[in-house]
Coordinates of C-alpha atoms and ligand atoms in Angstrom, one line a residue:
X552 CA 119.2 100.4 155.2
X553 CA 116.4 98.3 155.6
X554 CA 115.5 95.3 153.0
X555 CA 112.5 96.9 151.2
X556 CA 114.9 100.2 151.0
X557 CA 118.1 98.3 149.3
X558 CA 115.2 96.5 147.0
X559 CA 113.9 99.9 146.0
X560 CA 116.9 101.2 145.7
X561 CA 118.1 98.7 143.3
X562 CA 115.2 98.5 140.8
X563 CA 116.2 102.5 141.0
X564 CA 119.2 101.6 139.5
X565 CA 118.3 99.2 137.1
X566 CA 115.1 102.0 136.0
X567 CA 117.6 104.8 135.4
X568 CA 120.5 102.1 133.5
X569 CA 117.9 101.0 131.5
X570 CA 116.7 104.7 130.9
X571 CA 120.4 105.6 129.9
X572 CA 120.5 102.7 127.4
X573 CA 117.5 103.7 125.7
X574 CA 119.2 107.4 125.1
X575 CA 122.7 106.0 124.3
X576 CA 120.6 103.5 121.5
X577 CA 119.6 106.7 119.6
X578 CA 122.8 108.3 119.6
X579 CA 121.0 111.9 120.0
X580 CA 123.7 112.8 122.4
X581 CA 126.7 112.3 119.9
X582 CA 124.7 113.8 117.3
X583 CA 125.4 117.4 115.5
X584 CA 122.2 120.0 116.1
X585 CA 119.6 118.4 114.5
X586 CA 117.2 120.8 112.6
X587 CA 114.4 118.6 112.8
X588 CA 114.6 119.7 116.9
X589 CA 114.8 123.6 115.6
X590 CA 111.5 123.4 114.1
X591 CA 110.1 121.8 117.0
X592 CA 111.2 124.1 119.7
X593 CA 110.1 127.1 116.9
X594 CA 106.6 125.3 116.3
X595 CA 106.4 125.3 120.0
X596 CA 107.6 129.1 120.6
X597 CA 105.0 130.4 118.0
X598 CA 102.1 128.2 119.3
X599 CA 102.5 129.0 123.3
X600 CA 104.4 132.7 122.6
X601 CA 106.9 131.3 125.2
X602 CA 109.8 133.5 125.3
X603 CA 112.4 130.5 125.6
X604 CA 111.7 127.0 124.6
X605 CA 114.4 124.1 125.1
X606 CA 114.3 120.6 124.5
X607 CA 116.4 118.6 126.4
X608 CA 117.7 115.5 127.3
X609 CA 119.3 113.8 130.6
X610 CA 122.2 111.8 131.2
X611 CA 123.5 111.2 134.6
X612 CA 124.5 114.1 135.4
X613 CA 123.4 116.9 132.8
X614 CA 120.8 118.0 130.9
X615 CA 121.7 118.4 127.2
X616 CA 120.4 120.6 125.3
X617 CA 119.5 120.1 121.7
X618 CA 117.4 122.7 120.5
X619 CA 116.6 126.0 122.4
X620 CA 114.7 128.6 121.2
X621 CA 115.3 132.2 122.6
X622 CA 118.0 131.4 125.2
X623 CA 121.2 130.0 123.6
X624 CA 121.5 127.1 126.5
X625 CA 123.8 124.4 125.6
X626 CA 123.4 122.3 129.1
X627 CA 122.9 122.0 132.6
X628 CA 123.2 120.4 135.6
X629 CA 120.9 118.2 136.0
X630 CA 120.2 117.7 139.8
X631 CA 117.6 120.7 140.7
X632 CA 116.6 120.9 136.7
X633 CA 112.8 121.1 135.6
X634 CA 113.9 117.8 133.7
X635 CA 114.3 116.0 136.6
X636 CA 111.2 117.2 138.2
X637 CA 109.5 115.7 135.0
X638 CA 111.3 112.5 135.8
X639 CA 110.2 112.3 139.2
X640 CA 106.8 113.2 138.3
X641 CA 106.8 110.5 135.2
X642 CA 104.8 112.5 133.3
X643 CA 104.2 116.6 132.1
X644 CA 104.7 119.6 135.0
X645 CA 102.8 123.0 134.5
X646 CA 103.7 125.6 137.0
X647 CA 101.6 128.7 136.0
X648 CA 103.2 131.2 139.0
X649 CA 106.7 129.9 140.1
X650 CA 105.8 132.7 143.0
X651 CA 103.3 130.3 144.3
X652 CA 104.8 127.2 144.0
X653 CA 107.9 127.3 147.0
X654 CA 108.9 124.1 146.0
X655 CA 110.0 125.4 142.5
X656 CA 111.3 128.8 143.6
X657 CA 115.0 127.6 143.5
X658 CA 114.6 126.9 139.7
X659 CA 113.9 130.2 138.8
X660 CA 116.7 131.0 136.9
X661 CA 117.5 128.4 133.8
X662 CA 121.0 130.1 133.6
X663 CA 122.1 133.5 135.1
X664 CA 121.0 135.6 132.5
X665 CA 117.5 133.8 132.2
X666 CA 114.7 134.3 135.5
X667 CA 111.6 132.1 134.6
X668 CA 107.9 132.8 136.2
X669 CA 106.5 130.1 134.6
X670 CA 106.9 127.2 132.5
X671 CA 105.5 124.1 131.3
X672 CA 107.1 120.7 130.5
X673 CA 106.1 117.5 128.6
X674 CA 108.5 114.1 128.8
X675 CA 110.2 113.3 125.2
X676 CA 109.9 109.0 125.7
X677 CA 111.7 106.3 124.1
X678 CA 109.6 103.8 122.3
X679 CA 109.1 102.0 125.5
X680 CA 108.0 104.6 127.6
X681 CA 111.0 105.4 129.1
X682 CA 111.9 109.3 129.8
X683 CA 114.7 110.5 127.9
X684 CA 114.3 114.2 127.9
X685 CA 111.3 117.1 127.7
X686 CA 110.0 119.8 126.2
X687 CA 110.1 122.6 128.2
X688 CA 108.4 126.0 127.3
X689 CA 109.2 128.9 129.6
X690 CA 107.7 132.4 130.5
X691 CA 109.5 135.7 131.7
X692 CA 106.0 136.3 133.4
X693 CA 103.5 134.2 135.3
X694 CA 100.7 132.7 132.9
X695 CA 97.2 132.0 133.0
X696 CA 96.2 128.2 133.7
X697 CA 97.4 126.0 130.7
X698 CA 94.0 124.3 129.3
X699 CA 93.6 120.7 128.7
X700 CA 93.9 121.6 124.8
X701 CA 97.2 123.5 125.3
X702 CA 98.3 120.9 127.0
X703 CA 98.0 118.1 124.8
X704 CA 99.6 120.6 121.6
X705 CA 102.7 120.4 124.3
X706 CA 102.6 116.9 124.7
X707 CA 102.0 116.3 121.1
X708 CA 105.4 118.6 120.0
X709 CA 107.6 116.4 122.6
X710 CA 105.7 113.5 120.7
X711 CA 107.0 114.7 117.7
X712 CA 110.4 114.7 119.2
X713 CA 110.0 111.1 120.2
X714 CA 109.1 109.9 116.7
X715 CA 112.0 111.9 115.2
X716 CA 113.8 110.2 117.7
X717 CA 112.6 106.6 117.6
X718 CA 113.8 107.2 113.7
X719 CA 117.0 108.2 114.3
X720 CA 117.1 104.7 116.5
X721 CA 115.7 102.6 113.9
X722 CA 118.5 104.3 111.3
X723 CA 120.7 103.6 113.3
X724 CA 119.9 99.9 114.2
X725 CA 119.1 99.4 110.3
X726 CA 122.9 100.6 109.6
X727 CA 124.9 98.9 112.2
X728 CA 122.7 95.7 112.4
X729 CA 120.4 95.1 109.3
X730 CA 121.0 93.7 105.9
X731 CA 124.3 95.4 104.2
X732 CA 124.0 96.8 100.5
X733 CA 125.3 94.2 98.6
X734 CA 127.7 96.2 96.3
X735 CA 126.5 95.7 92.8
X736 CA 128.6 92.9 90.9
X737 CA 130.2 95.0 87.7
X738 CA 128.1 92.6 85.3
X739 CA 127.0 93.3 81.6
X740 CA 123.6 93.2 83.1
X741 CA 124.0 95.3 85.9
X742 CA 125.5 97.8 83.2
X743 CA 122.0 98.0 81.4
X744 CA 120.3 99.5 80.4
X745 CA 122.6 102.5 78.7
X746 CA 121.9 105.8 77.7
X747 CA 121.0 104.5 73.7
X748 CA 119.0 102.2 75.1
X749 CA 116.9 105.0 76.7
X750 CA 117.4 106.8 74.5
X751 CA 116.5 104.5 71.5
X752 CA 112.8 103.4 74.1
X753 CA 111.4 107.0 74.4
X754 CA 111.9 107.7 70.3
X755 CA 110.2 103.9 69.7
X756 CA 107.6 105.1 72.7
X757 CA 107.8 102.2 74.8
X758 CA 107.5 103.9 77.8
X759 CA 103.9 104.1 79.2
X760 CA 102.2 105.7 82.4
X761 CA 99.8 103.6 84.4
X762 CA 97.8 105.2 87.2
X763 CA 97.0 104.2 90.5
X764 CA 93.9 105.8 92.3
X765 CA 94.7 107.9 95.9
X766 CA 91.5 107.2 98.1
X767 CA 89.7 109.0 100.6
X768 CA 89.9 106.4 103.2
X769 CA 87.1 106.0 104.8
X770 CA 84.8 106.2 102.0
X771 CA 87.1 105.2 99.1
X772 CA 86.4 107.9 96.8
X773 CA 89.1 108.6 93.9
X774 CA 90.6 112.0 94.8
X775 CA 94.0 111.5 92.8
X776 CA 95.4 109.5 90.8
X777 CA 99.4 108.7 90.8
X778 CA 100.9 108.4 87.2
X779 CA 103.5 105.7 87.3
X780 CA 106.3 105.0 85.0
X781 CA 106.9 101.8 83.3
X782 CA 108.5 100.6 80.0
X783 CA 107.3 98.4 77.9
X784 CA 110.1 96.8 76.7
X785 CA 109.9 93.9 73.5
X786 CA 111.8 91.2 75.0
X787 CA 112.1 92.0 78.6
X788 CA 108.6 92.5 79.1
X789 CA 107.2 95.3 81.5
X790 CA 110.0 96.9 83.5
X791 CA 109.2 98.8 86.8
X792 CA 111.0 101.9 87.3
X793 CA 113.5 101.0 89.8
X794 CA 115.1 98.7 86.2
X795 CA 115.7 101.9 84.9
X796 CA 115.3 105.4 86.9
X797 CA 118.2 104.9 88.2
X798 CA 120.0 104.5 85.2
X799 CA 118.0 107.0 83.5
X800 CA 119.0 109.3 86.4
X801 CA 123.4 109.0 86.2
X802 CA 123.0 109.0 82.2
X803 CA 121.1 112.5 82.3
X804 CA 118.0 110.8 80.4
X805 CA 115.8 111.5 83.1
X806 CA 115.6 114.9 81.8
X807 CA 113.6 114.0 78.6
X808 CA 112.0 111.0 79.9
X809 CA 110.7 113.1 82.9
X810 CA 109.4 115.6 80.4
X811 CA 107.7 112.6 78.5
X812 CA 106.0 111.5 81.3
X813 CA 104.9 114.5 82.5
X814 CA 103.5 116.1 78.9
X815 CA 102.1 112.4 78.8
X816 CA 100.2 113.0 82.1
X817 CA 98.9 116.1 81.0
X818 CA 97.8 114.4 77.5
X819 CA 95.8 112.2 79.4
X820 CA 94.4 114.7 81.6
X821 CA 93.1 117.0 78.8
X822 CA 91.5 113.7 77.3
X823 CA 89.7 113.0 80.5
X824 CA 88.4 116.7 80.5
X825 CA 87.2 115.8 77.1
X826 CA 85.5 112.0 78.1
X827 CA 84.5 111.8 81.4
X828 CA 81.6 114.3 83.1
X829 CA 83.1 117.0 85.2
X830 CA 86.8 115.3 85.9
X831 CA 88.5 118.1 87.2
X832 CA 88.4 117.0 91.2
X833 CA 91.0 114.4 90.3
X834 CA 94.6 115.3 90.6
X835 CA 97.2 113.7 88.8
X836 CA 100.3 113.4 90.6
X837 CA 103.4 113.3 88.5
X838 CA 106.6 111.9 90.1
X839 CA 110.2 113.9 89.5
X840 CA 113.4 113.4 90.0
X841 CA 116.4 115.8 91.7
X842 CA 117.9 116.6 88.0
X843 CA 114.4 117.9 86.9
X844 CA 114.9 120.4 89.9
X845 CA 118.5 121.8 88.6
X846 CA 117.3 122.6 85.5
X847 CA 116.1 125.8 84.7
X848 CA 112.4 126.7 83.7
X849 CA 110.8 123.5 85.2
X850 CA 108.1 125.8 86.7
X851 CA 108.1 127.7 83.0
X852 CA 107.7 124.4 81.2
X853 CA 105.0 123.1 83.5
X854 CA 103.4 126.6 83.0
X855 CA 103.4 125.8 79.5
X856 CA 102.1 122.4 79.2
X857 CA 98.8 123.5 81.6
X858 CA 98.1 126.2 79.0
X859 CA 98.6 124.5 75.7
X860 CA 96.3 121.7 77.4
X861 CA 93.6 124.1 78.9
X862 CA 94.2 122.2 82.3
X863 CA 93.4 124.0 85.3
X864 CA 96.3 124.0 87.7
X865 CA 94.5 122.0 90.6
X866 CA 94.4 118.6 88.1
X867 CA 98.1 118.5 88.1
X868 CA 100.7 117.6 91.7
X869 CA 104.3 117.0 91.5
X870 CA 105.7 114.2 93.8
X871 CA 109.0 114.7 94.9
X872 CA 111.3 112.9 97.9
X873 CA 113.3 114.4 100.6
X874 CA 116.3 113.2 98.7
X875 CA 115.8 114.6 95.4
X876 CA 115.7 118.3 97.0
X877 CA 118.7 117.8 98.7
X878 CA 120.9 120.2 98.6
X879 CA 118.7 122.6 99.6
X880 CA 119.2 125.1 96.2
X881 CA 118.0 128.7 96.2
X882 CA 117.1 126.8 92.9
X883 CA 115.2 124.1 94.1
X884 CA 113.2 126.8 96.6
X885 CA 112.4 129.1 93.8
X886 CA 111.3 126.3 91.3
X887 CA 108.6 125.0 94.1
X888 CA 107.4 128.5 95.1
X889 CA 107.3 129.5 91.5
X890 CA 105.2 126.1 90.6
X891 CA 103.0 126.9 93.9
X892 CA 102.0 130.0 92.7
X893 CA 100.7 128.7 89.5
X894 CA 98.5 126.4 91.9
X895 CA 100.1 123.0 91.0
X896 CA 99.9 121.1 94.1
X897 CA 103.4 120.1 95.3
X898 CA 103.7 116.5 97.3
X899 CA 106.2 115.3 99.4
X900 CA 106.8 111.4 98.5
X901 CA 107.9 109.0 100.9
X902 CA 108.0 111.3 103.9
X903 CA 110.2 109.7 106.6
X904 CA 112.6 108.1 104.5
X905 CA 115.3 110.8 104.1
X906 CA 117.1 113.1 106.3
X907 CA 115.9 115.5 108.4
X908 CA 112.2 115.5 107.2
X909 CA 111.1 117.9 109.0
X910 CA 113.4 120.5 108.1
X911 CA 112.5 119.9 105.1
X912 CA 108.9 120.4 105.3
X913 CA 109.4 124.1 106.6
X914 CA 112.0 125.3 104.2
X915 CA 109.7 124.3 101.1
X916 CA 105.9 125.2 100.2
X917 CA 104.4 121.5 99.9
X918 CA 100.9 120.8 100.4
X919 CA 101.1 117.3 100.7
X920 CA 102.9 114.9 102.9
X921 CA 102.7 111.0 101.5
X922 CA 103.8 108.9 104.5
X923 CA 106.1 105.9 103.4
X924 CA 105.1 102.7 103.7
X925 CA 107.9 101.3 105.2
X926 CA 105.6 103.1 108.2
X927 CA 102.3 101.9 107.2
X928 CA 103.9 98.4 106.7
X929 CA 104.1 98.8 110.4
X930 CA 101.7 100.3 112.1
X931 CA 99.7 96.8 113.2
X932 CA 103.1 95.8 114.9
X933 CA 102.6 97.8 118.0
X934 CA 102.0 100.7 119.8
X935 CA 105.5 102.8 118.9
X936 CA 105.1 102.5 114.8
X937 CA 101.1 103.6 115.4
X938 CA 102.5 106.8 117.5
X939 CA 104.9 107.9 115.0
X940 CA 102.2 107.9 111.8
X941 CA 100.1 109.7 114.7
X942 CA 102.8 112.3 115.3
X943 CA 102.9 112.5 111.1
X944 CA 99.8 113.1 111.4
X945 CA 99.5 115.9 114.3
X946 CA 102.9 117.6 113.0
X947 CA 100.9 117.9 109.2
X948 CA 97.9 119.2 110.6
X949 CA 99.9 122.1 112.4
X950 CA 101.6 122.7 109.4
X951 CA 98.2 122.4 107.0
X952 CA 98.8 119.9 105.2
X953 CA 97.1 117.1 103.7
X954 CA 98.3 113.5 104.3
X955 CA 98.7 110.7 102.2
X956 CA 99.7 106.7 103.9
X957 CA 101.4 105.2 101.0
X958 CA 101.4 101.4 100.6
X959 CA 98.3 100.3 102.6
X960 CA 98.0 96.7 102.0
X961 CA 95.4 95.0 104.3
X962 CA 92.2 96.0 105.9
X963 CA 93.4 96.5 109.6
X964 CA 95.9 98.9 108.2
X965 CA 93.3 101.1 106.6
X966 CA 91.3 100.5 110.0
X967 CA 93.7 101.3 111.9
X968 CA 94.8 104.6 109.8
X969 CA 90.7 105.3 110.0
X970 CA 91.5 105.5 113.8
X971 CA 93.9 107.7 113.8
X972 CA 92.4 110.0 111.5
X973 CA 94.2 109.6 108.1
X974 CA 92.4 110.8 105.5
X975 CA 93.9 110.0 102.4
X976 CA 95.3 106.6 101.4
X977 CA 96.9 104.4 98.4
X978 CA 98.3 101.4 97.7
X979 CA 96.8 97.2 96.6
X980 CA 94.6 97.6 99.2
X981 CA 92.4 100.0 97.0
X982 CA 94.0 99.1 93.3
X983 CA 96.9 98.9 92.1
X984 CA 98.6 100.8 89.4
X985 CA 96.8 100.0 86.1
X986 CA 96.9 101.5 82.7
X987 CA 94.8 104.3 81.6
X988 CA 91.8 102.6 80.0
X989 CA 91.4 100.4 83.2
X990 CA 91.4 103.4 85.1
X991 CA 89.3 105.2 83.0
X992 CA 86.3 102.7 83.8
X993 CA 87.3 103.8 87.8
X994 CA 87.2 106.9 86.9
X995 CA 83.4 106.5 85.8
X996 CA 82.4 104.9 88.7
X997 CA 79.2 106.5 90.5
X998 CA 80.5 109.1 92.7
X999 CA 84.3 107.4 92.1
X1000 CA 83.5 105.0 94.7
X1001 CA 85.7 102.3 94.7
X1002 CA 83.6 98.7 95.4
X1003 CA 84.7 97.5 98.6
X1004 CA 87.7 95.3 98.5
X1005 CA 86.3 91.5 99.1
X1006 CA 88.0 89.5 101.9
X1007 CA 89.6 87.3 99.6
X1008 CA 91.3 89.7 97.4
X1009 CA 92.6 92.1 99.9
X1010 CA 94.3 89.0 101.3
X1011 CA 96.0 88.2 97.8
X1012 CA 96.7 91.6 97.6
Ligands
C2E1059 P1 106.6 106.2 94.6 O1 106.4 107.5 93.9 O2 106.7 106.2 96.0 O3 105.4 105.3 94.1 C1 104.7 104.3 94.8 C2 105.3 102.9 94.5 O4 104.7 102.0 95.5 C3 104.9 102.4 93.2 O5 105.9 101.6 92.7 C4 103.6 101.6 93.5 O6 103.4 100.6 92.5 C5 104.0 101.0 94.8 N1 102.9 100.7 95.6 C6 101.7 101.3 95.7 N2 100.9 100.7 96.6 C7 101.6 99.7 97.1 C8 101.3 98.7 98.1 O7 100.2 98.6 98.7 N3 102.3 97.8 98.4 C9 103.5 97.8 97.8 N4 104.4 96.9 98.1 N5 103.8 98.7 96.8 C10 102.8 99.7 96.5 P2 106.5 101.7 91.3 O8 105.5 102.0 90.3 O9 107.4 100.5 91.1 O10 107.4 103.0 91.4 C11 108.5 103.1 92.2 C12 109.1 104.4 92.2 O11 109.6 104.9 91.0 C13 108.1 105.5 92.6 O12 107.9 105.5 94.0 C14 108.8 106.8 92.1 O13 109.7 107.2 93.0 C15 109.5 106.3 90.9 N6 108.8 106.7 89.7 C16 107.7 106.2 89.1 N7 107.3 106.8 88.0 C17 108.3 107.8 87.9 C18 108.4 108.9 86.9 O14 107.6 109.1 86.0 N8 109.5 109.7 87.1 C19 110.4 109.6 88.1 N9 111.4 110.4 88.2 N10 110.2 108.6 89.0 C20 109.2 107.7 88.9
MG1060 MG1 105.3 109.0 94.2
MG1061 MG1 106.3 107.0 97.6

């Protein structure tokens, strides 16, 4: 072999090693089915009306598949494989007639039982760029020509695939190589506060709500505001929640403290209707927690609270996580689609953060999707963290959702969220939490325009 050959060859090598380390470091190969992949492949199947979709990824010698929709195919070999065509390629393959294309004829068939006429494939990259698998749709008959629109939805799905993907990496590294839970020392203090304690705060009312206004980004008008537990305590001063949800949570007290805080909410909002000209664009957003959801009558109670209050059901949304619906309950599924139908708007907090998101996102009704800001934190760090708010982003718009990027801090975050096409934003970049008289003076602003945020304070911020 000549010199340039054996060089080639080589950097061959060290392309497909290096492409084998980026799929071993997401473990996707090890893993169970993961749903997430399900609703991918289905999204896709629906969109294209492909009669089999499979996403798939390559090792040396296999393809591996992780989701399929219509055909059942688990794997297959990977030399001669539309996969590997995609690798060669470095980028998507659209064959419209496999009847024209001689080149493709011998992949016809995807597995005996399967004969393909035409099919379409997009590359599933790691963050750096490196192919791991695709997204593959395929057609029992030839189709028309795949437009430049179609082909970007196709590209955007196996995008989707990535960023589910590049989380499952950065799980992973954060388990095996980040900072370990320290367990908690069994202190007096750590053993505070009790259930009288709670108990003995909500009957002395030292709990209090503030507010912290949800923006439209780009021109910073108040469309929500988020009410936000705090307690007020004599001598500890103002406790944020995590001194005391959690305890509030294992000591069952989140049951009547969540319906404080919510009857408080909805207090406030009927004195707002009262106060302030024609209030009823901004939504409240009341946060709750998984035992709220096991109870019976939530949806009932909530009912209730709307009526005796003469609030109309668009100035209320619930904020819940991933976590807190977990297991999925008929319970939990009947509470939300009973509260949806009375109009409350349902929002999913800290999207990203739990387990198979989006799962999650097609098994319940929610309207909103608030992106966590471990993500927004991010997004000025690079390319990768940037692509997988923008695949938040593309996989809420095919669902019809709204999105909200929690915890935006600086200015070239909201800039770069502008970019992207995030509408809706919170966090000190805007204002933070504050109580209700402060936010009663936002609240009057003309038009609910928030002033623009000097230099100087959005840096201390
Ligand atoms: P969350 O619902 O995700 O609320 C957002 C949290 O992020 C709030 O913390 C808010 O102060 C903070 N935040 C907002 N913007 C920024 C920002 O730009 N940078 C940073 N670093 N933080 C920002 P907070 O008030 O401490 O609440 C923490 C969590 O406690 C909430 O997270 C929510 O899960 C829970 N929580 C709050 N109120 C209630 C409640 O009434 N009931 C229940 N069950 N949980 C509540
Ligand atoms: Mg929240
Ligand atoms: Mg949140």
């Amino acid at each position: 072999m000549a010199h340039a050959e054996l060089a080639e060859t080589d950097f061959c090598c060290q392309q497909e090693e290096a492409r084998l380390a980026a799929l071993a470091a997401t473990g996707i190969l090890d893993s169970p089915p993961e749903p997430t992949f399900d609703a991918i492949t289905r999204l896709a199947a629906e969109y294209f009306h492909a009669d089999t979709v499979l996403l798939g990824f390559a090792d040396v010698s296999r393809v591996w598949i992780k989701s399929s929709w219509g055909e059942p195919v688990r794997e297959l070999p990977r030399k001669g494989s539309i996969l590997e065509m995609v690798l060669a390629e470095d980028g998507p393959v659209v064959v419209s007639n496999i009847a024209t294309h001689p080149g493709t004829l011998a992949r016809r068939y995807i597995c005996r039982r399967l004969e393909i006429q035409s099919f379409a494939s997009a590359p599933v990259r790691s963050c750096d760029g490196r192919i791991l698998g695709a997204l593959t749709i395929f057609g029992s008959q030839p189709r028309r020509r795949m437009a430049v629109d179609e082909l970007r939805m196709l590209e955007s799905l196996a995008d989707m695939a990535a960023g589910q993907l590049e989380l499952r990496r950065l799980r992973r590294t954060i388990v095996t190589c980040g900072p370990q839970p320290v367990p908690a020392a069994k202190s007096p203090e750590n053993t505070w506060p009790r259930r009288p304690d709670l108990r003995a705060a909500l009957e002395q009312r030292q709990f209090v709500l503030h507010y912290q206004p949800e923006v439209e980004i780009t021109t910073r008008r108040i469309v929500g505001l988020e009410a936000l537990i705090r307690w007020q305590h004599p001598e500890r001063g103002m406790l944020a929640p995590a001194a005391f949800i959690p305890a509030a949570e294992e000591s069952g007290m989140i049951l009547p403290i969540g319906d404080w805080a919510l009857a408080e909410a909805c207090r406030q909002i009927q004195h707002w209707n009262r106060e302030l000209p024609a209030p009823n664009s901004v939504r409240v957003c009341v946060n709750l927690s998984a035992p709220q959801f096991a109870r019976e009558g939530l949806a009932d109670h909530v009912e209730a609270l709307l009526m005796r209050g003469g609030i109309s059901s668009g100035q209320l949304g619930l904020e819940m996580t991933e976590s807190s619906l977990i297991p999925d309950t008929p319970t939990a599924l009947d509470v939300l689609s009973h509260l949806r139908k009375l109009g409350v708007s349902l929002l999913m907090d800290d999207f990203g953060t739990g387990y198979s998101s989006l799962n999650h996102l097609h098994s319940f009704p929610f309207d909103v999707l608030k992106i966590d800001r471990s993500f927004i934190n991010r997004i000025t760090q690079g390319e990768q963290p940037l692509q997988i708010v923008r695949t938040i982003l593309e996989l809420a718009r095919v669902m019809g959702m709204d999105v909200v990027a929690e915890g935006i801090e600086t200015r070239a975050q909201q800039r770069l969220l502008e970019e992207i096409g995030c509408r809706y934003g919170q966090g000190f970049f805007y204002a933070r939490p504050m109580g209700a008289e402060a936010v009663t003076n936002l609240l009057r602003l003309p038009g609910r325009l928030l002033p623009e945020t000097k230099p100087a304070e959005a840096r201390a911020n």
